[in-house]
Amino acid sequence: MAYWEFLLQKEGDRDWLPLETAHVEISEGRYRIIAHTSYCKIPVEIRLGQLLADQIPPRRKTLRRIGQTNENGLMVVMPFTHLTAGSWTIKCSAIEPDGAAVPQDVWEYGVQLQVLAIESDLDYWDTDL
């Protein structure tokens, strides 16, 4: 049976956090994401999207690239990237071979990250500057 798992690591941490639900809240910072899957040695379309809510009208910025899983089913989805506050979407999907007369195994996996702004401890202090 096919499976797909996203793993998230914050810069400076040693541990990887499995993203076990489709919607995850994290704090702003630098993160990287890898995938572990049963699909070995295959090309994968990777899409990283950010909702730019501060613009009128709000719009979505999307980056695309092609990755490939290794013989162990591991693949870098996103290298260390600074995720700012807002809504981020990561999707990985099968790539249809060129000229395929019969549809191949079509699949798509994704996760939505709600990135929360980090509040400064200074906000809680009165300043006499």
mmCIF file of N, CA and C in Angstrom:
data_model
loop_
_atom_site.group_PDB
_atom_site.id
_atom_site.type_symbol
_atom_site.label_atom_id
_atom_site.label_comp_id
_atom_site.label_asym_id
_atom_site.label_seq_id
_atom_site.Cartn_x
_atom_site.Cartn_y
_atom_site.Cartn_z
ATOM 1 N N MET A 1 0.836 -1.185 0.000
ATOM 2 C CA MET A 1 0.000 0.000 0.000
ATOM 3 C C MET A 1 0.881 1.249 0.000
ATOM 4 N N ALA A 2 0.505 2.227 -0.811
ATOM 5 C CA ALA A 2 1.274 3.458 -0.931
ATOM 6 C C ALA A 2 1.111 4.317 0.319
ATOM 7 N N TYR A 3 2.183 4.988 0.699
ATOM 8 C CA TYR A 3 2.105 5.934 1.813
ATOM 9 C C TYR A 3 2.983 7.137 1.507
ATOM 10 N N TRP A 4 2.706 8.228 2.215
ATOM 11 C CA TRP A 4 3.463 9.469 2.057
ATOM 12 C C TRP A 4 3.480 10.162 3.406
ATOM 13 N N GLU A 5 4.655 10.626 3.820
ATOM 14 C CA GLU A 5 4.790 11.321 5.099
ATOM 15 C C GLU A 5 5.693 12.535 4.906
ATOM 16 N N PHE A 6 5.227 13.687 5.385
ATOM 17 C CA PHE A 6 6.054 14.887 5.403
ATOM 18 C C PHE A 6 6.709 14.989 6.776
ATOM 19 N N LEU A 7 7.995 15.371 6.801
ATOM 20 C CA LEU A 7 8.740 15.571 8.048
ATOM 21 C C LEU A 7 9.322 16.978 8.034
ATOM 22 N N LEU A 8 9.152 17.695 9.141
ATOM 23 C CA LEU A 8 9.557 19.094 9.256
ATOM 24 C C LEU A 8 10.657 19.217 10.299
ATOM 25 N N GLN A 9 11.667 20.032 9.994
ATOM 26 C CA GLN A 9 12.732 20.296 10.962
ATOM 27 C C GLN A 9 12.989 21.797 11.013
ATOM 28 N N LYS A 10 12.982 22.346 12.224
ATOM 29 C CA LYS A 10 13.303 23.763 12.414
ATOM 30 C C LYS A 10 14.816 23.896 12.510
ATOM 31 N N GLU A 11 15.354 24.956 11.917
ATOM 32 C CA GLU A 11 16.797 25.168 11.951
ATOM 33 C C GLU A 11 17.274 25.243 13.404
ATOM 34 N N GLY A 12 18.326 24.503 13.719
ATOM 35 C CA GLY A 12 18.860 24.454 15.073
ATOM 36 C C GLY A 12 18.362 23.269 15.877
ATOM 37 N N ASP A 13 17.262 22.648 15.451
ATOM 38 C CA ASP A 13 16.735 21.457 16.130
ATOM 39 C C ASP A 13 17.361 20.209 15.523
ATOM 40 N N ARG A 14 17.455 19.162 16.315
ATOM 41 C CA ARG A 14 17.981 17.894 15.816
ATOM 42 C C ARG A 14 16.861 16.961 15.375
ATOM 43 N N ASP A 15 15.690 17.140 15.960
ATOM 44 C CA ASP A 15 14.588 16.215 15.705
ATOM 45 C C ASP A 15 13.759 16.638 14.499
ATOM 46 N N TRP A 16 13.169 15.618 13.862
ATOM 47 C CA TRP A 16 12.226 15.820 12.765
ATOM 48 C C TRP A 16 10.827 15.615 13.311
ATOM 49 N N LEU A 17 9.910 16.501 12.949
ATOM 50 C CA LEU A 17 8.525 16.420 13.391
ATOM 51 C C LEU A 17 7.667 15.876 12.251
ATOM 52 N N PRO A 18 7.055 14.692 12.432
ATOM 53 C CA PRO A 18 6.152 14.201 11.384
ATOM 54 C C PRO A 18 4.892 15.057 11.340
ATOM 55 N N LEU A 19 4.493 15.460 10.145
ATOM 56 C CA LEU A 19 3.277 16.261 9.978
ATOM 57 C C LEU A 19 2.134 15.283 9.749
ATOM 58 N N GLU A 20 1.451 14.943 10.827
ATOM 59 C CA GLU A 20 0.475 13.853 10.812
ATOM 60 C C GLU A 20 -0.923 14.280 10.389
ATOM 61 N N THR A 21 -1.161 15.584 10.264
ATOM 62 C CA THR A 21 -2.468 16.063 9.809
ATOM 63 C C THR A 21 -2.263 16.962 8.592
ATOM 64 N N ALA A 22 -3.336 17.249 7.887
ATOM 65 C CA ALA A 22 -3.245 18.064 6.672
ATOM 66 C C ALA A 22 -3.103 19.555 6.980
ATOM 67 N N HIS A 23 -3.410 19.964 8.217
ATOM 68 C CA HIS A 23 -3.302 21.370 8.625
ATOM 69 C C HIS A 23 -2.473 21.432 9.904
ATOM 70 N N VAL A 24 -1.377 22.207 9.853
ATOM 71 C CA VAL A 24 -0.442 22.268 10.981
ATOM 72 C C VAL A 24 -0.136 23.730 11.290
ATOM 73 N N GLU A 25 -0.081 24.076 12.579
ATOM 74 C CA GLU A 25 0.327 25.412 13.009
ATOM 75 C C GLU A 25 1.755 25.353 13.525
ATOM 76 N N ILE A 26 2.595 26.278 13.043
ATOM 77 C CA ILE A 26 3.976 26.384 13.501
ATOM 78 C C ILE A 26 4.297 27.863 13.701
ATOM 79 N N SER A 27 5.375 28.143 14.434
ATOM 80 C CA SER A 27 5.793 29.532 14.619
ATOM 81 C C SER A 27 6.730 29.937 13.484
ATOM 82 N N GLU A 28 6.786 31.222 13.230
ATOM 83 C CA GLU A 28 7.633 31.769 12.180
ATOM 84 C C GLU A 28 9.083 31.350 12.407
ATOM 85 N N GLY A 29 9.809 31.056 11.342
ATOM 86 C CA GLY A 29 11.208 30.670 11.457
ATOM 87 C C GLY A 29 11.712 29.984 10.199
ATOM 88 N N ARG A 30 12.937 29.451 10.293
ATOM 89 C CA ARG A 30 13.546 28.732 9.159
ATOM 90 C C ARG A 30 13.319 27.236 9.349
ATOM 91 N N TYR A 31 12.746 26.620 8.326
ATOM 92 C CA TYR A 31 12.408 25.201 8.368
ATOM 93 C C TYR A 31 12.838 24.528 7.074
ATOM 94 N N ARG A 32 12.972 23.205 7.157
ATOM 95 C CA ARG A 32 13.104 22.397 5.950
ATOM 96 C C ARG A 32 12.133 21.235 6.057
ATOM 97 N N ILE A 33 11.756 20.689 4.901
ATOM 98 C CA ILE A 33 10.784 19.599 4.854
ATOM 99 C C ILE A 33 11.317 18.511 3.935
ATOM 100 N N ILE A 34 11.209 17.267 4.388
ATOM 101 C CA ILE A 34 11.496 16.124 3.534
ATOM 102 C C ILE A 34 10.245 15.262 3.465
ATOM 103 N N ALA A 35 10.226 14.379 2.488
ATOM 104 C CA ALA A 35 9.134 13.420 2.359
ATOM 105 C C ALA A 35 9.711 12.021 2.473
ATOM 106 N N HIS A 36 8.963 11.138 3.096
ATOM 107 C CA HIS A 36 9.280 9.711 3.132
ATOM 108 C C HIS A 36 8.073 8.995 2.557
ATOM 109 N N THR A 37 8.304 8.165 1.543
ATOM 110 C CA THR A 37 7.209 7.568 0.804
ATOM 111 C C THR A 37 7.536 6.154 0.337
ATOM 112 N N SER A 38 6.509 5.467 -0.086
ATOM 113 C CA SER A 38 6.694 4.136 -0.664
ATOM 114 C C SER A 38 7.061 4.228 -2.147
ATOM 115 N N TYR A 39 6.971 5.421 -2.734
ATOM 116 C CA TYR A 39 7.342 5.617 -4.137
ATOM 117 C C TYR A 39 8.853 5.852 -4.218
ATOM 118 N N CYS A 40 9.584 4.896 -4.744
ATOM 119 C CA CYS A 40 11.047 4.984 -4.813
ATOM 120 C C CYS A 40 11.513 5.290 -6.233
ATOM 121 N N LYS A 41 12.532 6.137 -6.316
ATOM 122 C CA LYS A 41 13.179 6.495 -7.580
ATOM 123 C C LYS A 41 12.184 6.987 -8.630
ATOM 124 N N ILE A 42 11.346 7.931 -8.247
ATOM 125 C CA ILE A 42 10.392 8.500 -9.207
ATOM 126 C C ILE A 42 10.468 10.028 -9.168
ATOM 127 N N PRO A 43 10.192 10.679 -10.305
ATOM 128 C CA PRO A 43 10.135 12.143 -10.310
ATOM 129 C C PRO A 43 8.836 12.617 -9.662
ATOM 130 N N VAL A 44 8.919 13.759 -8.992
ATOM 131 C CA VAL A 44 7.781 14.317 -8.260
ATOM 132 C C VAL A 44 7.711 15.816 -8.543
ATOM 133 N N GLU A 45 6.506 16.302 -8.838
ATOM 134 C CA GLU A 45 6.320 17.748 -8.955
ATOM 135 C C GLU A 45 6.080 18.304 -7.559
ATOM 136 N N ILE A 46 6.864 19.312 -7.173
ATOM 137 C CA ILE A 46 6.767 19.937 -5.852
ATOM 138 C C ILE A 46 6.280 21.369 -6.049
ATOM 139 N N ARG A 47 5.234 21.745 -5.299
ATOM 140 C CA ARG A 47 4.704 23.114 -5.354
ATOM 141 C C ARG A 47 4.675 23.689 -3.939
ATOM 142 N N LEU A 48 5.224 24.873 -3.791
ATOM 143 C CA LEU A 48 5.218 25.598 -2.521
ATOM 144 C C LEU A 48 4.453 26.889 -2.762
ATOM 145 N N GLY A 49 3.335 27.052 -2.052
ATOM 146 C CA GLY A 49 2.507 28.234 -2.247
ATOM 147 C C GLY A 49 2.371 29.051 -0.979
ATOM 148 N N GLN A 50 2.304 30.361 -1.152
ATOM 149 C CA GLN A 50 2.112 31.274 -0.028
ATOM 150 C C GLN A 50 0.966 32.212 -0.372
ATOM 151 N N LEU A 51 0.007 32.338 0.533
ATOM 152 C CA LEU A 51 -1.093 33.285 0.357
ATOM 153 C C LEU A 51 -0.614 34.657 0.823
ATOM 154 N N LEU A 52 -0.610 35.616 -0.092
ATOM 155 C CA LEU A 52 -0.182 36.981 0.229
ATOM 156 C C LEU A 52 -1.417 37.777 0.628
ATOM 157 N N ALA A 53 -1.819 37.626 1.885
ATOM 158 C CA ALA A 53 -3.066 38.214 2.386
ATOM 159 C C ALA A 53 -2.972 39.719 2.584
ATOM 160 N N ASP A 54 -1.753 40.270 2.660
ATOM 161 C CA ASP A 54 -1.604 41.703 2.899
ATOM 162 C C ASP A 54 -1.788 42.523 1.620
ATOM 163 N N GLN A 55 -1.950 41.853 0.480
ATOM 164 C CA GLN A 55 -2.166 42.553 -0.780
ATOM 165 C C GLN A 55 -3.657 42.616 -1.093
ATOM 166 N N ILE A 56 -4.059 43.632 -1.837
ATOM 167 C CA ILE A 56 -5.475 43.772 -2.192
ATOM 168 C C ILE A 56 -5.577 43.722 -3.712
ATOM 169 N N PRO A 57 -6.277 42.745 -4.268
ATOM 170 C CA PRO A 57 -6.866 41.604 -3.548
ATOM 171 C C PRO A 57 -5.767 40.615 -3.162
ATOM 172 N N PRO A 58 -6.039 39.777 -2.157
ATOM 173 C CA PRO A 58 -5.048 38.765 -1.778
ATOM 174 C C PRO A 58 -4.719 37.883 -2.988
ATOM 175 N N ARG A 59 -3.465 37.494 -3.106
ATOM 176 C CA ARG A 59 -3.079 36.610 -4.202
ATOM 177 C C ARG A 59 -2.142 35.530 -3.686
ATOM 178 N N ARG A 60 -1.916 34.542 -4.534
ATOM 179 C CA ARG A 60 -1.093 33.401 -4.158
ATOM 180 C C ARG A 60 0.191 33.402 -4.985
ATOM 181 N N LYS A 61 1.314 33.241 -4.288
ATOM 182 C CA LYS A 61 2.618 33.112 -4.938
ATOM 183 C C LYS A 61 2.980 31.632 -4.890
ATOM 184 N N THR A 62 3.332 31.045 -6.038
ATOM 185 C CA THR A 62 3.635 29.620 -6.091
ATOM 186 C C THR A 62 4.990 29.389 -6.743
ATOM 187 N N LEU A 63 5.801 28.548 -6.106
ATOM 188 C CA LEU A 63 7.078 28.107 -6.666
ATOM 189 C C LEU A 63 6.930 26.639 -7.026
ATOM 190 N N ARG A 64 7.483 26.255 -8.186
ATOM 191 C CA ARG A 64 7.393 24.859 -8.631
ATOM 192 C C ARG A 64 8.778 24.352 -8.982
ATOM 193 N N ARG A 65 8.974 23.064 -8.721
ATOM 194 C CA ARG A 65 10.199 22.411 -9.164
ATOM 195 C C ARG A 65 9.949 20.910 -9.247
ATOM 196 N N ILE A 66 10.873 20.204 -9.866
ATOM 197 C CA ILE A 66 10.798 18.750 -9.965
ATOM 198 C C ILE A 66 11.854 18.163 -9.032
ATOM 199 N N GLY A 67 11.438 17.217 -8.199
ATOM 200 C CA GLY A 67 12.348 16.488 -7.329
ATOM 201 C C GLY A 67 12.310 15.014 -7.697
ATOM 202 N N GLN A 68 13.096 14.221 -7.020
ATOM 203 C CA GLN A 68 13.082 12.777 -7.257
ATOM 204 C C GLN A 68 13.340 12.064 -5.944
ATOM 205 N N THR A 69 12.523 11.047 -5.683
ATOM 206 C CA THR A 69 12.742 10.242 -4.483
ATOM 207 C C THR A 69 13.943 9.335 -4.724
ATOM 208 N N ASN A 70 14.646 8.994 -3.653
ATOM 209 C CA ASN A 70 15.788 8.095 -3.792
ATOM 210 C C ASN A 70 15.343 6.643 -3.610
ATOM 211 N N GLU A 71 16.306 5.742 -3.536
ATOM 212 C CA GLU A 71 15.989 4.312 -3.415
ATOM 213 C C GLU A 71 15.309 3.968 -2.093
ATOM 214 N N ASN A 72 15.407 4.857 -1.106
ATOM 215 C CA ASN A 72 14.744 4.647 0.186
ATOM 216 C C ASN A 72 13.415 5.391 0.286
ATOM 217 N N GLY A 73 13.007 6.057 -0.786
ATOM 218 C CA GLY A 73 11.751 6.800 -0.774
ATOM 219 C C GLY A 73 11.857 8.148 -0.080
ATOM 220 N N LEU A 74 13.068 8.703 0.029
ATOM 221 C CA LEU A 74 13.273 10.006 0.671
ATOM 222 C C LEU A 74 13.509 11.082 -0.384
ATOM 223 N N MET A 75 13.052 12.289 -0.089
ATOM 224 C CA MET A 75 13.240 13.403 -1.017
ATOM 225 C C MET A 75 13.177 14.721 -0.247
ATOM 226 N N VAL A 76 14.078 15.632 -0.594
ATOM 227 C CA VAL A 76 14.000 16.985 -0.041
ATOM 228 C C VAL A 76 12.854 17.699 -0.746
ATOM 229 N N VAL A 77 11.877 18.136 0.026
ATOM 230 C CA VAL A 77 10.750 18.886 -0.524
ATOM 231 C C VAL A 77 11.097 20.369 -0.535
ATOM 232 N N MET A 78 11.664 20.849 0.569
ATOM 233 C CA MET A 78 11.996 22.261 0.708
ATOM 234 C C MET A 78 13.261 22.370 1.549
ATOM 235 N N PRO A 79 14.346 22.986 1.004
ATOM 236 C CA PRO A 79 15.533 23.212 1.836
ATOM 237 C C PRO A 79 15.203 24.266 2.897
ATOM 238 N N PHE A 80 16.153 24.543 3.800
ATOM 239 C CA PHE A 80 15.884 25.546 4.831
ATOM 240 C C PHE A 80 15.383 26.837 4.178
ATOM 241 N N THR A 81 14.192 27.236 4.595
ATOM 242 C CA THR A 81 13.512 28.403 4.044
ATOM 243 C C THR A 81 12.872 29.167 5.193
ATOM 244 N N HIS A 82 12.986 30.492 5.162
ATOM 245 C CA HIS A 82 12.336 31.302 6.202
ATOM 246 C C HIS A 82 10.852 31.400 5.874
ATOM 247 N N LEU A 83 10.019 30.833 6.739
ATOM 248 C CA LEU A 83 8.573 30.895 6.568
ATOM 249 C C LEU A 83 8.044 32.050 7.411
ATOM 250 N N THR A 84 7.473 33.031 6.739
ATOM 251 C CA THR A 84 6.902 34.185 7.424
ATOM 252 C C THR A 84 5.459 33.883 7.809
ATOM 253 N N ALA A 85 4.903 34.714 8.675
ATOM 254 C CA ALA A 85 3.530 34.504 9.147
ATOM 255 C C ALA A 85 2.556 34.486 7.977
ATOM 256 N N GLY A 86 1.607 33.550 8.044
ATOM 257 C CA GLY A 86 0.595 33.434 7.000
ATOM 258 C C GLY A 86 0.303 31.984 6.670
ATOM 259 N N SER A 87 -0.338 31.796 5.534
ATOM 260 C CA SER A 87 -0.765 30.469 5.100
ATOM 261 C C SER A 87 0.142 29.961 3.981
ATOM 262 N N TRP A 88 0.727 28.779 4.181
ATOM 263 C CA TRP A 88 1.622 28.145 3.224
ATOM 264 C C TRP A 88 1.062 26.771 2.856
ATOM 265 N N THR A 89 1.193 26.392 1.590
ATOM 266 C CA THR A 89 0.727 25.093 1.122
ATOM 267 C C THR A 89 1.870 24.373 0.424
ATOM 268 N N ILE A 90 2.063 23.102 0.769
ATOM 269 C CA ILE A 90 3.061 22.264 0.112
ATOM 270 C C ILE A 90 2.326 21.099 -0.529
ATOM 271 N N LYS A 91 2.564 20.887 -1.834
ATOM 272 C CA LYS A 91 1.935 19.772 -2.544
ATOM 273 C C LYS A 91 2.984 19.036 -3.357
ATOM 274 N N CYS A 92 2.903 17.719 -3.326
ATOM 275 C CA CYS A 92 3.753 16.860 -4.134
ATOM 276 C C CYS A 92 2.839 15.952 -4.941
ATOM 277 N N SER A 93 3.133 15.811 -6.235
ATOM 278 C CA SER A 93 2.242 15.012 -7.078
ATOM 279 C C SER A 93 3.022 14.228 -8.122
ATOM 280 N N ALA A 94 2.350 13.200 -8.650
ATOM 281 C CA ALA A 94 2.921 12.360 -9.694
ATOM 282 C C ALA A 94 3.086 13.176 -10.968
ATOM 283 N N ILE A 95 4.061 12.802 -11.757
ATOM 284 C CA ILE A 95 4.277 13.428 -13.054
ATOM 285 C C ILE A 95 3.879 12.424 -14.119
ATOM 286 N N GLU A 96 2.964 12.828 -14.996
ATOM 287 C CA GLU A 96 2.532 11.954 -16.096
ATOM 288 C C GLU A 96 3.666 11.842 -17.114
ATOM 289 N N PRO A 97 4.039 10.608 -17.485
ATOM 290 C CA PRO A 97 5.065 10.460 -18.523
ATOM 291 C C PRO A 97 4.573 11.036 -19.852
ATOM 292 N N ASP A 98 5.478 11.644 -20.614
ATOM 293 C CA ASP A 98 5.110 12.195 -21.921
ATOM 294 C C ASP A 98 4.620 11.084 -22.838
ATOM 295 N N GLY A 99 3.528 11.342 -23.528
ATOM 296 C CA GLY A 99 3.006 10.387 -24.496
ATOM 297 C C GLY A 99 2.321 9.179 -23.894
ATOM 298 N N ALA A 100 1.956 9.232 -22.616
ATOM 299 C CA ALA A 100 1.286 8.089 -21.984
ATOM 300 C C ALA A 100 -0.146 8.003 -22.502
ATOM 301 N N ALA A 101 -0.469 6.906 -23.185
ATOM 302 C CA ALA A 101 -1.818 6.711 -23.724
ATOM 303 C C ALA A 101 -2.797 6.336 -22.619
ATOM 304 N N VAL A 102 -2.302 5.594 -21.637
ATOM 305 C CA VAL A 102 -3.132 5.152 -20.515
ATOM 306 C C VAL A 102 -2.699 5.929 -19.280
ATOM 307 N N PRO A 103 -3.636 6.529 -18.533
ATOM 308 C CA PRO A 103 -3.254 7.258 -17.316
ATOM 309 C C PRO A 103 -2.476 6.362 -16.348
ATOM 310 N N GLN A 104 -1.412 6.910 -15.827
ATOM 311 C CA GLN A 104 -0.582 6.182 -14.868
ATOM 312 C C GLN A 104 -1.169 6.337 -13.464
ATOM 313 N N ASP A 105 -0.422 5.864 -12.491
ATOM 314 C CA ASP A 105 -0.815 5.986 -11.084
ATOM 315 C C ASP A 105 -0.793 7.472 -10.705
ATOM 316 N N VAL A 106 -1.960 8.095 -10.648
ATOM 317 C CA VAL A 106 -2.057 9.528 -10.348
ATOM 318 C C VAL A 106 -2.266 9.706 -8.847
ATOM 319 N N TRP A 107 -1.453 10.550 -8.234
ATOM 320 C CA TRP A 107 -1.578 10.798 -6.800
ATOM 321 C C TRP A 107 -1.097 12.213 -6.502
ATOM 322 N N GLU A 108 -1.532 12.724 -5.358
ATOM 323 C CA GLU A 108 -1.094 14.027 -4.866
ATOM 324 C C GLU A 108 -1.205 14.017 -3.349
ATOM 325 N N TYR A 109 -0.164 14.510 -2.692
ATOM 326 C CA TYR A 109 -0.150 14.628 -1.235
ATOM 327 C C TYR A 109 0.207 16.067 -0.892
ATOM 328 N N GLY A 110 -0.354 16.566 0.195
ATOM 329 C CA GLY A 110 -0.072 17.941 0.563
ATOM 330 C C GLY A 110 -0.302 18.205 2.034
ATOM 331 N N VAL A 111 0.184 19.353 2.456
ATOM 332 C CA VAL A 111 -0.003 19.808 3.829
ATOM 333 C C VAL A 111 -0.123 21.330 3.794
ATOM 334 N N GLN A 112 -0.953 21.859 4.678
ATOM 335 C CA GLN A 112 -1.100 23.307 4.799
ATOM 336 C C GLN A 112 -0.506 23.731 6.131
ATOM 337 N N LEU A 113 0.374 24.726 6.075
ATOM 338 C CA LEU A 113 1.021 25.252 7.276
ATOM 339 C C LEU A 113 0.449 26.627 7.582
ATOM 340 N N GLN A 114 -0.030 26.792 8.789
ATOM 341 C CA GLN A 114 -0.430 28.115 9.264
ATOM 342 C C GLN A 114 0.723 28.602 10.123
ATOM 343 N N VAL A 115 1.474 29.565 9.610
ATOM 344 C CA VAL A 115 2.661 30.064 10.297
ATOM 345 C C VAL A 115 2.255 31.263 11.145
ATOM 346 N N LEU A 116 2.524 31.167 12.439
ATOM 347 C CA LEU A 116 2.142 32.207 13.396
ATOM 348 C C LEU A 116 3.319 33.130 13.667
ATOM 349 N N ALA A 117 3.055 34.430 13.719
ATOM 350 C CA ALA A 117 4.095 35.416 14.006
ATOM 351 C C ALA A 117 4.614 35.215 15.424
ATOM 352 N N ILE A 118 5.891 35.450 15.593
ATOM 353 C CA ILE A 118 6.506 35.360 16.920
ATOM 354 C C ILE A 118 6.342 36.710 17.600
ATOM 355 N N GLU A 119 5.745 36.689 18.786
ATOM 356 C CA GLU A 119 5.577 37.929 19.540
ATOM 357 C C GLU A 119 6.846 38.212 20.327
ATOM 358 N N SER A 120 7.223 39.456 20.351
ATOM 359 C CA SER A 120 8.408 39.865 21.089
ATOM 360 C C SER A 120 8.085 39.975 22.577
ATOM 361 N N ASP A 121 9.001 39.525 23.423
ATOM 362 C CA ASP A 121 8.830 39.670 24.866
ATOM 363 C C ASP A 121 8.819 41.145 25.278
ATOM 364 N N LEU A 122 9.383 42.000 24.435
ATOM 365 C CA LEU A 122 9.427 43.427 24.759
ATOM 366 C C LEU A 122 8.042 44.057 24.740
ATOM 367 N N ASP A 123 7.084 43.419 24.071
ATOM 368 C CA ASP A 123 5.722 43.952 24.026
ATOM 369 C C ASP A 123 5.079 43.990 25.410
ATOM 370 N N TYR A 124 5.587 43.221 26.336
ATOM 371 C CA TYR A 124 5.003 43.130 27.667
ATOM 372 C C TYR A 124 5.639 44.101 28.662
ATOM 373 N N TRP A 125 6.617 44.879 28.228
ATOM 374 C CA TRP A 125 7.327 45.793 29.108
ATOM 375 C C TRP A 125 6.997 47.234 28.751
ATOM 376 N N ASP A 126 6.921 48.082 29.769
ATOM 377 C CA ASP A 126 6.823 49.521 29.544
ATOM 378 C C ASP A 126 8.237 50.037 29.331
ATOM 379 N N THR A 127 8.405 50.861 28.331
ATOM 380 C CA THR A 127 9.746 51.377 28.075
ATOM 381 C C THR A 127 9.814 52.850 28.451
ATOM 382 N N ASP A 128 10.915 53.239 29.034
ATOM 383 C CA ASP A 128 11.153 54.626 29.430
ATOM 384 C C ASP A 128 12.316 55.195 28.622
ATOM 385 N N LEU A 129 12.310 54.929 27.340
ATOM 386 C CA LEU A 129 13.430 55.404 26.521
ATOM 387 C C LEU A 129 13.198 56.793 26.019
#
